[in-house]
Amino acid sequence: MLLVHVVTWNVASAAPPLDLSDLLQLNKQDMNLDIYIIGLQEMNSGIISRLSDTAFEDPWSSFFMDVLSPLNFIKISYVRMQGLLLLVFAKYQHLPYIQILSTKTTPTGFYGYWGNKGGVIICLKLYGYYVSIINCHLPPHVANNDQRLEHFDRILEMQNFEGHKIPNILDHDLILWFGDMNFRIEDFGLHFVRQSIKNQCYSDLWEKEQLTIAKKHDPLLREFQEGPLLFPPTYKFDRNSNNYDTSEKRRKPAWTDRILWRLKRQPQTRPFTPNVPVTHFSLSLKSYVSHMMYSISDHKPVTGTFDLELKPLMTVPLITMMPDGLCTMENDMLVSYSSTPNFHSSSWDWIGLYKVGMRHVNDYVSYVWARDNQISFSDNLNQVYMNISNIPETEDQFLLCYYSNNLNSVVGISKPFKIPLRFFLKEEEPLGETQQVLSQDGRPDPSASENILQVPCGHSLFHSCQMPSAAGDSIVLPEDTSGSLLYDCNIHPIT
């Protein structure tokens, strides 16, 4: 069971507010979320803003990472088209089971040439299931309903993923579609609409709500589900207030901001096929609400929280990191990992070292190309060493992630660990009873035998650490750190 939280908000070019705890459900102690999916519309897309966002993180992405990364959420994918932004965050333990297949933009403004309207899409595999996520901004105004439906169809038709096992988006296990869809309330006058809202008689307005009407006549649109509209219409408000539009235009309130979903059509009868895994994939809505407390925009944000129940089709990560084989030698850390037989590595694959609480996949403190400085014990078991000389000694916890260039995703992640102390001492430190003597080059001096513990070394992993490895050679270690090294490397001290 995965708990997924979806956010849609037309932010009307505003900067992030100081606190989004309510929007992200951070105040609910029993809300153990696994994935955040956040879609924004009308972000500031002026020339100066876009240039700044190209050089640095845009303010909204940076804000969400600041809030979510301490909670072990990592930004795994994003896509932007002018004012449209789509972000996906997941807890780090899910990373090896999420593969980003595609990110796409589909402009529909000015006959398909301008991205002020349209959709941004992320297609991914989640525990082996195909999931497509669409954030959209459709044309405004009551009279443009046919144009809205046309853009809706056009965005859907453009989502073909050639080169993948399931190229047609309608064959994907789940489509999550949300955004500022701009559907309005027909016929009813402004006074009646506002009075119904004041009395919380929202159901009185549903029969003239354009999306509700369209679903009755469009078979494909009818396949998309939505929760009941039991919250006030989310547009249009005076900024910095909860008052509906008091300008000269006095626009009629509407549920413009929506969250829809569609599960893959299931055949009526499906005979049992040997060797084909039995699938179970269902989505149920826990809450569908607006958040009236936020007033930076003329829209109120809408969130949907879902229980995603699935039987994983992928239960073993493509890469398994082995922290038990972790050891450090002077400036290097040795990393062991294994791969499944069906994993196809690339010369551009890399392993990153991260502090727990990382913001995104490029937020590493060190990295190494997976095929560089590599020792192979078998076809699927490898070791590689990583330089950590620039990392100060710290009590922080770290993670190792294997990034696949072919799959554009993290395919293996270690459990959190602490880096052991360095196996060398600074020359200016006084020698104690159990400290080693260093030669002029800073390496252990074998000629100084006093207070030194020697261990035999025939272990091939030391080749990568530039330590003696011929049978019968010895490694000179400080006694107070040998226990950690000997345990990790499975060798024993001389008695």
Coordinates of C-alpha atoms in Angstrom, one line a residue:
M1 CA 0.0 0.0 0.0
L2 CA 1.4 3.4 -1.0
L3 CA -0.1 6.7 0.1
V4 CA 0.0 9.3 -2.7
H5 CA -0.7 13.0 -2.2
V6 CA -1.6 15.1 -5.3
V7 CA -1.5 18.9 -5.3
T8 CA -2.8 21.2 -8.1
W9 CA -2.6 25.0 -7.8
N10 CA -2.8 27.9 -10.2
V11 CA -0.3 30.3 -8.3
A12 CA -0.9 33.3 -10.6
S13 CA 2.8 34.2 -10.8
A14 CA 3.0 34.5 -7.0
A15 CA 6.1 33.4 -4.9
P16 CA 5.7 30.6 -2.4
P17 CA 4.1 31.5 1.0
L18 CA 6.0 31.0 4.2
D19 CA 4.2 27.9 5.3
L20 CA 2.6 25.1 3.2
S21 CA 2.2 22.6 6.0
D22 CA -1.6 22.3 5.5
L23 CA -1.2 21.9 1.7
L24 CA 1.3 19.1 2.2
Q25 CA -0.5 17.5 5.1
L26 CA 2.5 17.8 7.3
N27 CA 0.4 18.5 10.4
K28 CA -1.3 15.1 10.2
Q29 CA 0.8 12.7 12.4
D30 CA -1.0 9.6 11.1
M31 CA -0.4 10.6 7.4
N32 CA 2.6 8.4 6.4
L33 CA 2.9 9.6 2.8
D34 CA 5.1 7.8 0.2
I35 CA 4.8 10.0 -2.9
Y36 CA 4.0 13.7 -3.6
I37 CA 2.8 14.7 -7.0
I38 CA 2.7 18.5 -7.4
G39 CA 1.4 20.4 -10.4
L40 CA 1.5 24.2 -10.6
Q41 CA 0.0 26.5 -13.3
E42 CA 0.8 30.1 -14.1
M43 CA 4.2 30.2 -12.5
N44 CA 6.1 33.4 -13.2
S45 CA 7.4 32.9 -16.7
G46 CA 8.6 36.3 -17.6
I47 CA 12.0 36.6 -19.4
I48 CA 14.0 37.6 -16.3
S49 CA 12.3 34.9 -14.2
R50 CA 12.9 32.2 -16.8
L51 CA 16.6 33.1 -17.1
S52 CA 17.0 33.0 -13.4
D53 CA 15.2 29.6 -13.2
T54 CA 17.4 28.3 -15.9
A55 CA 20.6 29.2 -13.9
F56 CA 19.1 28.2 -10.5
E57 CA 16.2 26.2 -9.1
D58 CA 12.9 28.0 -9.5
P59 CA 11.6 29.3 -6.2
W60 CA 8.7 26.8 -6.0
S61 CA 10.8 23.7 -6.7
S62 CA 13.4 24.9 -4.2
F63 CA 10.8 25.6 -1.6
F64 CA 9.3 22.1 -1.9
M65 CA 12.7 20.5 -1.7
D66 CA 13.6 22.5 1.4
V67 CA 10.4 21.3 3.1
L68 CA 10.3 17.6 1.9
S69 CA 14.0 16.6 1.8
P70 CA 14.4 16.6 5.7
L71 CA 11.5 14.1 5.6
N72 CA 13.4 11.8 3.3
F73 CA 11.5 12.8 0.2
I74 CA 13.7 13.1 -3.0
K75 CA 12.7 14.9 -6.1
I76 CA 12.8 12.1 -8.7
S77 CA 11.5 13.9 -11.7
Y78 CA 10.2 17.2 -13.0
V79 CA 9.1 18.9 -16.2
R80 CA 8.3 22.5 -17.0
M81 CA 6.7 24.4 -19.9
Q82 CA 6.5 28.1 -19.4
G83 CA 4.1 28.5 -16.4
L84 CA 3.4 24.8 -16.0
L85 CA 5.4 22.8 -13.6
L86 CA 5.1 19.1 -12.6
L87 CA 7.2 17.7 -9.7
V88 CA 7.3 14.1 -8.3
F89 CA 8.8 13.3 -4.9
A90 CA 9.2 9.9 -3.4
K91 CA 10.7 8.5 -0.2
Y92 CA 14.2 7.2 -0.9
Q93 CA 13.4 3.6 -0.2
H94 CA 11.1 3.5 -3.2
L95 CA 13.7 4.9 -5.7
P96 CA 15.0 1.5 -7.0
Y97 CA 11.4 0.6 -7.9
I98 CA 10.6 3.8 -9.8
Q99 CA 11.8 4.2 -13.4
I100 CA 11.3 7.4 -15.2
L101 CA 10.3 6.5 -18.8
S102 CA 9.6 9.9 -20.3
T103 CA 9.0 13.6 -19.6
K104 CA 7.0 15.5 -22.3
T105 CA 5.5 18.9 -23.0
T106 CA 2.4 19.3 -25.1
P107 CA 1.6 23.0 -26.0
T108 CA -1.9 23.8 -27.2
G109 CA -1.8 27.6 -27.1
F110 CA -1.8 29.5 -30.4
Y111 CA -2.6 26.4 -32.5
G112 CA -0.1 24.3 -30.7
Y113 CA 2.9 26.6 -30.9
W114 CA 2.7 28.4 -27.6
G115 CA 3.0 26.8 -24.1
N116 CA 0.9 29.1 -22.1
K117 CA -1.8 26.4 -22.4
G118 CA -1.4 22.7 -22.7
G119 CA 0.0 19.9 -20.6
V120 CA 3.3 18.5 -19.1
I121 CA 3.6 14.8 -18.6
I122 CA 5.8 12.4 -16.6
C123 CA 5.5 8.7 -17.5
L124 CA 7.1 6.2 -15.1
K125 CA 7.1 2.6 -13.9
L126 CA 6.1 2.2 -10.3
Y127 CA 6.9 -1.3 -9.0
G128 CA 6.5 -2.6 -12.5
Y129 CA 3.2 -0.7 -13.3
Y130 CA 2.9 2.0 -15.9
V131 CA 1.8 5.3 -14.5
S132 CA 1.3 8.6 -16.5
I133 CA 0.9 11.9 -14.7
I134 CA -0.5 15.0 -16.5
N135 CA -0.6 18.5 -15.3
C136 CA -2.6 20.8 -17.6
H137 CA -3.9 24.3 -18.1
L138 CA -6.9 24.5 -20.5
P139 CA -8.5 27.6 -22.2
P140 CA -10.6 29.9 -19.9
H141 CA -14.1 31.4 -20.1
V142 CA -17.6 29.9 -20.1
A143 CA -18.1 30.0 -23.9
N144 CA -14.9 28.1 -24.6
N145 CA -16.1 24.7 -23.3
D146 CA -15.8 23.0 -26.7
Q147 CA -12.2 24.3 -27.1
R148 CA -11.4 22.9 -23.6
L149 CA -12.6 19.5 -24.6
E150 CA -10.7 19.7 -27.8
H151 CA -7.5 20.5 -25.9
F152 CA -8.2 17.7 -23.5
D153 CA -8.4 15.2 -26.4
R154 CA -5.3 16.7 -28.1
I155 CA -3.2 16.3 -25.0
L156 CA -4.3 12.7 -24.6
E157 CA -3.7 11.9 -28.3
M158 CA -0.2 13.2 -28.2
Q159 CA 1.0 10.9 -25.5
N160 CA 2.5 8.0 -27.3
F161 CA 5.6 6.5 -25.9
E162 CA 7.4 4.7 -28.8
G163 CA 10.2 2.4 -27.8
H164 CA 8.4 1.3 -24.6
K165 CA 6.6 -2.0 -24.0
I166 CA 3.3 -0.2 -23.7
P167 CA 3.4 2.9 -26.0
N168 CA -0.3 3.9 -25.8
I169 CA -1.1 5.9 -22.7
L170 CA -4.6 4.4 -22.6
D171 CA -3.0 1.0 -21.9
H172 CA -1.2 2.3 -18.9
D173 CA -2.3 1.1 -15.5
L174 CA -3.0 4.5 -14.2
I175 CA -3.4 8.0 -15.6
L176 CA -3.5 10.9 -13.0
W177 CA -4.7 14.1 -14.7
F178 CA -5.1 17.3 -12.9
G179 CA -4.6 21.1 -13.2
D180 CA -6.5 24.3 -14.0
M181 CA -9.0 22.8 -16.3
N182 CA -11.1 26.0 -16.4
F183 CA -14.5 24.3 -16.6
R184 CA -17.3 26.7 -15.5
I185 CA -20.9 26.7 -14.2
E186 CA -23.4 27.3 -17.0
D187 CA -26.8 29.0 -16.9
F188 CA -27.1 29.8 -13.2
G189 CA -26.8 33.4 -12.3
L190 CA -24.1 34.9 -10.1
H191 CA -26.5 35.5 -7.2
F192 CA -27.8 31.9 -7.2
V193 CA -24.2 30.5 -7.4
R194 CA -22.9 32.6 -4.5
Q195 CA -26.0 31.9 -2.4
S196 CA -25.5 28.2 -2.9
I197 CA -21.9 28.4 -1.9
K198 CA -22.8 30.5 1.2
N199 CA -25.3 27.8 2.2
Q200 CA -22.8 25.0 1.3
C201 CA -25.4 23.6 -1.1
Y202 CA -22.7 22.6 -3.6
S203 CA -24.8 19.8 -5.1
D204 CA -27.3 22.4 -6.4
L205 CA -24.6 23.5 -8.8
W206 CA -23.4 20.2 -10.1
E207 CA -26.0 19.7 -12.8
K208 CA -24.7 22.8 -14.6
E209 CA -21.0 22.2 -14.1
Q210 CA -19.4 21.8 -17.5
L211 CA -17.1 18.9 -16.8
T212 CA -19.9 16.9 -15.1
I213 CA -22.1 17.5 -18.1
A214 CA -19.3 16.5 -20.6
K215 CA -18.7 13.2 -18.8
K216 CA -22.3 12.2 -19.5
H217 CA -21.7 12.6 -23.3
D218 CA -18.1 11.6 -23.8
P219 CA -17.4 7.9 -23.3
L220 CA -13.6 8.4 -22.9
L221 CA -13.9 11.3 -20.5
R222 CA -16.4 9.2 -18.6
E223 CA -13.6 6.7 -17.8
F224 CA -11.9 9.4 -15.7
Q225 CA -13.1 9.3 -12.1
E226 CA -13.2 12.2 -9.7
G227 CA -14.2 12.7 -6.1
P228 CA -17.3 14.6 -5.1
L229 CA -17.1 18.4 -5.2
L230 CA -17.8 18.9 -1.5
F231 CA -15.7 22.0 -1.2
P232 CA -16.3 25.6 -2.4
P233 CA -15.5 26.5 -6.0
T234 CA -11.8 27.4 -6.1
Y235 CA -12.0 30.4 -8.6
K236 CA -12.1 33.4 -8.7
F237 CA -11.0 35.1 -5.5
D238 CA -9.7 38.5 -4.7
R239 CA -6.1 38.1 -3.8
N240 CA -5.1 38.0 -0.1
S241 CA -8.7 37.3 0.9
N242 CA -11.4 34.6 0.8
N243 CA -13.8 36.9 -1.0
Y244 CA -15.0 35.9 -4.5
D245 CA -14.3 38.4 -7.3
T246 CA -15.4 41.9 -6.4
S247 CA -13.8 43.6 -9.4
E248 CA -15.9 45.1 -12.2
K249 CA -16.0 41.8 -14.0
R250 CA -17.4 39.9 -11.0
R251 CA -16.6 36.5 -12.4
K252 CA -18.9 33.7 -11.5
P253 CA -17.2 31.2 -9.1
A254 CA -16.2 27.8 -10.6
W255 CA -14.5 24.6 -9.8
T256 CA -11.7 25.2 -12.3
D257 CA -9.0 23.2 -10.4
R258 CA -9.6 19.4 -10.6
I259 CA -8.0 16.1 -10.0
L260 CA -9.0 13.1 -12.2
W261 CA -7.8 9.6 -12.5
R262 CA -8.3 6.6 -14.8
L263 CA -7.5 3.0 -14.3
K264 CA -6.7 0.7 -17.2
R265 CA -9.6 -1.0 -18.8
Q266 CA -9.9 -4.6 -17.6
P267 CA -11.0 -7.4 -20.0
Q268 CA -14.3 -9.0 -19.0
T269 CA -12.7 -12.4 -18.8
R270 CA -9.0 -13.2 -18.7
P271 CA -8.0 -16.8 -18.8
F272 CA -5.1 -17.8 -16.5
T273 CA -1.8 -17.8 -18.3
P274 CA 1.1 -19.7 -16.8
N275 CA 4.3 -17.7 -16.0
V276 CA 2.4 -14.4 -16.2
P277 CA 2.3 -12.7 -12.8
V278 CA -1.2 -12.0 -11.4
T279 CA -1.6 -8.3 -11.1
H280 CA -3.5 -6.3 -8.5
F281 CA -3.6 -2.5 -8.9
S282 CA -6.3 -0.3 -7.4
L283 CA -6.6 3.3 -6.4
S284 CA -9.0 4.7 -3.8
L285 CA -9.6 8.3 -2.8
K286 CA -9.1 9.2 0.8
S287 CA -9.7 12.9 0.6
Y288 CA -10.5 15.6 -2.0
V289 CA -10.4 19.1 -0.6
S290 CA -9.5 22.7 -1.3
H291 CA -7.3 24.8 1.0
M292 CA -9.0 28.1 1.7
M293 CA -6.2 29.4 4.0
Y294 CA -3.9 30.2 1.0
S295 CA -4.7 33.6 -0.6
I296 CA -1.6 34.5 -2.7
S297 CA -3.5 33.7 -5.9
D298 CA -7.0 34.1 -7.3
H299 CA -7.2 30.3 -7.2
K300 CA -7.4 28.1 -4.1
P301 CA -5.2 24.9 -4.2
V302 CA -6.8 21.5 -4.4
T303 CA -5.4 18.3 -3.1
G304 CA -6.3 14.6 -3.4
T305 CA -4.9 11.9 -1.2
F306 CA -5.0 8.3 -2.5
D307 CA -4.4 4.8 -1.3
L308 CA -2.6 2.9 -4.0
E309 CA -2.8 -0.8 -3.4
L310 CA -0.7 -2.9 -5.7
K311 CA 1.0 -6.3 -5.9
P312 CA 4.5 -5.4 -6.9
L313 CA 5.6 -6.8 -10.3
M314 CA 9.1 -5.8 -9.3
T315 CA 10.3 -7.0 -5.9
V316 CA 14.1 -7.1 -6.3
P317 CA 16.0 -3.9 -7.3
L318 CA 18.2 -4.2 -10.4
I319 CA 21.2 -3.2 -8.3
T320 CA 21.7 -4.3 -4.7
M321 CA 24.2 -2.2 -2.8
M322 CA 26.1 -4.1 -0.1
P323 CA 27.0 -1.9 2.8
D324 CA 28.4 -4.9 4.7
G325 CA 31.3 -4.8 2.3
L326 CA 31.9 -1.1 2.9
C327 CA 35.3 -0.1 4.1
T328 CA 37.6 2.9 3.8
M329 CA 41.3 3.1 3.0
E330 CA 43.0 6.4 3.4
N331 CA 41.1 8.6 0.9
D332 CA 39.0 5.8 -0.7
M333 CA 35.8 4.0 0.2
L334 CA 35.2 0.6 -1.3
V335 CA 31.7 -0.1 -2.4
S336 CA 30.3 -3.6 -3.3
Y337 CA 27.2 -4.1 -5.4
S338 CA 25.5 -6.9 -7.4
S339 CA 23.2 -6.7 -10.4
T340 CA 20.4 -8.9 -11.6
P341 CA 21.1 -10.9 -14.8
N342 CA 18.7 -8.8 -16.9
F343 CA 20.3 -5.4 -15.9
H344 CA 22.2 -3.8 -18.8
S345 CA 24.8 -1.4 -17.6
S346 CA 26.3 1.5 -19.4
S347 CA 29.7 3.2 -19.4
W348 CA 27.8 6.3 -18.2
D349 CA 26.3 4.6 -15.1
W350 CA 27.6 6.2 -11.9
I351 CA 27.4 5.7 -8.1
G352 CA 26.7 8.7 -5.9
L353 CA 27.4 9.2 -2.2
Y354 CA 24.7 11.3 -0.6
K355 CA 23.9 12.6 2.8
V356 CA 20.6 11.4 4.2
G357 CA 18.2 14.2 3.4
M358 CA 19.4 14.8 -0.1
R359 CA 17.2 17.0 -2.3
H360 CA 17.5 15.3 -5.7
V361 CA 19.6 12.8 -7.6
N362 CA 22.4 15.4 -8.4
D363 CA 22.7 16.4 -4.8
Y364 CA 25.7 14.0 -4.2
V365 CA 28.8 14.8 -2.1
S366 CA 30.9 12.5 -4.2
Y367 CA 30.5 10.1 -7.1
V368 CA 32.4 7.6 -9.3
W369 CA 31.7 6.1 -12.7
A370 CA 30.6 2.6 -12.1
R371 CA 33.0 1.1 -14.6
D372 CA 36.0 3.1 -13.4
N373 CA 38.4 1.6 -10.9
Q374 CA 36.2 -1.5 -10.8
I375 CA 37.0 -5.0 -9.6
S376 CA 34.8 -7.7 -10.9
F377 CA 34.4 -10.9 -8.8
S378 CA 31.8 -12.4 -11.2
D379 CA 29.5 -11.3 -13.9
N380 CA 27.0 -9.8 -11.5
L381 CA 29.2 -9.0 -8.4
N382 CA 31.4 -5.9 -8.5
Q383 CA 33.4 -3.6 -6.4
V384 CA 34.4 0.0 -7.1
Y385 CA 36.3 2.5 -5.0
M386 CA 35.3 6.1 -4.5
N387 CA 37.4 9.1 -3.4
I388 CA 36.1 10.7 -0.2
S389 CA 39.1 12.8 0.6
N390 CA 37.1 16.0 0.4
I391 CA 34.4 14.9 2.8
P392 CA 35.0 16.1 6.4
E393 CA 34.7 13.6 9.2
T394 CA 31.1 13.7 10.3
E395 CA 28.5 11.8 12.3
D396 CA 25.9 12.3 9.5
Q397 CA 24.4 9.3 7.8
F398 CA 25.0 8.6 4.1
L399 CA 23.4 6.7 1.3
L400 CA 24.9 5.1 -1.9
C401 CA 22.8 5.2 -5.0
Y402 CA 23.5 3.6 -8.4
Y403 CA 22.2 5.7 -11.3
S404 CA 21.4 3.9 -14.6
N405 CA 22.0 6.1 -17.7
N406 CA 19.9 3.8 -19.8
L407 CA 16.9 4.0 -17.5
N408 CA 17.4 7.6 -16.3
S409 CA 16.7 6.4 -12.8
V410 CA 18.2 5.3 -9.5
V411 CA 18.2 1.5 -9.7
G412 CA 19.9 0.6 -6.5
I413 CA 20.2 2.3 -3.0
S414 CA 22.0 1.3 0.2
K415 CA 20.7 1.4 3.7
P416 CA 21.8 4.5 5.6
F417 CA 25.3 4.2 7.1
K418 CA 28.0 6.2 8.7
I419 CA 31.4 6.5 7.2
P420 CA 34.1 5.0 9.5
L421 CA 36.9 7.2 10.7
R422 CA 39.9 7.6 8.3
F423 CA 42.6 4.9 8.6
F424 CA 45.4 7.5 8.9
L425 CA 46.3 10.1 11.5
K426 CA 47.5 13.6 11.2
E427 CA 51.3 14.0 11.8
E428 CA 50.9 16.7 14.4
E429 CA 48.8 14.5 16.7
P430 CA 50.8 13.0 19.6
L431 CA 51.3 9.3 19.6
G432 CA 49.4 7.3 22.2
E433 CA 49.7 3.8 23.3
T434 CA 47.7 2.4 20.4
Q435 CA 48.6 4.9 17.7
Q436 CA 50.6 4.0 14.6
V437 CA 53.9 5.7 13.5
L438 CA 53.7 7.5 10.2
S439 CA 56.5 7.8 7.6
Q440 CA 57.3 11.1 6.0
D441 CA 54.8 10.6 3.2
G442 CA 52.0 10.2 5.7
R443 CA 51.7 6.4 5.2
P444 CA 52.2 3.8 8.0
D445 CA 55.9 3.1 8.7
P446 CA 56.4 -0.7 8.9
S447 CA 59.9 -0.2 10.5
A448 CA 58.2 1.2 13.6
S449 CA 56.8 -1.9 15.2
E450 CA 56.0 -0.5 18.7
N451 CA 52.3 -0.3 19.5
I452 CA 51.4 -1.6 16.0
L453 CA 48.9 -4.3 15.1
Q454 CA 49.7 -6.3 12.0
V455 CA 47.3 -8.4 10.0
P456 CA 48.1 -10.6 7.0
C457 CA 46.6 -9.6 3.7
G458 CA 45.7 -11.8 0.8
H459 CA 42.4 -10.2 0.1
S460 CA 42.0 -9.0 -3.5
L461 CA 39.9 -6.0 -2.6
F462 CA 43.0 -4.2 -1.3
H463 CA 44.3 -3.9 -4.9
S464 CA 42.0 -1.0 -5.4
C465 CA 43.2 0.8 -2.3
Q466 CA 46.9 0.7 -3.2
M467 CA 47.7 -1.4 -0.2
P468 CA 50.1 -4.5 -0.1
S469 CA 48.2 -7.6 -1.2
A470 CA 50.7 -10.3 -1.9
A471 CA 50.3 -13.4 0.2
G472 CA 52.2 -13.0 3.4
D473 CA 52.3 -9.2 3.2
S474 CA 51.1 -7.2 6.1
I475 CA 48.8 -4.1 6.5
V476 CA 49.7 -1.8 9.3
L477 CA 46.7 -0.4 11.1
P478 CA 46.0 1.6 14.3
E479 CA 44.7 -0.8 16.8
D480 CA 41.7 1.4 17.8
T481 CA 40.2 1.3 14.3
S482 CA 41.2 -2.2 13.2
G483 CA 38.0 -3.8 14.5
S484 CA 35.8 -1.9 12.0
L485 CA 38.1 -2.7 9.1
L486 CA 38.7 -6.3 10.0
Y487 CA 34.9 -6.9 10.4
D488 CA 34.1 -5.3 7.0
C489 CA 36.9 -7.0 5.1
N490 CA 36.5 -10.5 6.7
I491 CA 40.2 -10.8 7.7
H492 CA 41.6 -11.6 11.2
P493 CA 44.4 -10.1 13.3
I494 CA 47.6 -11.9 14.0
T495 CA 47.6 -13.3 17.6

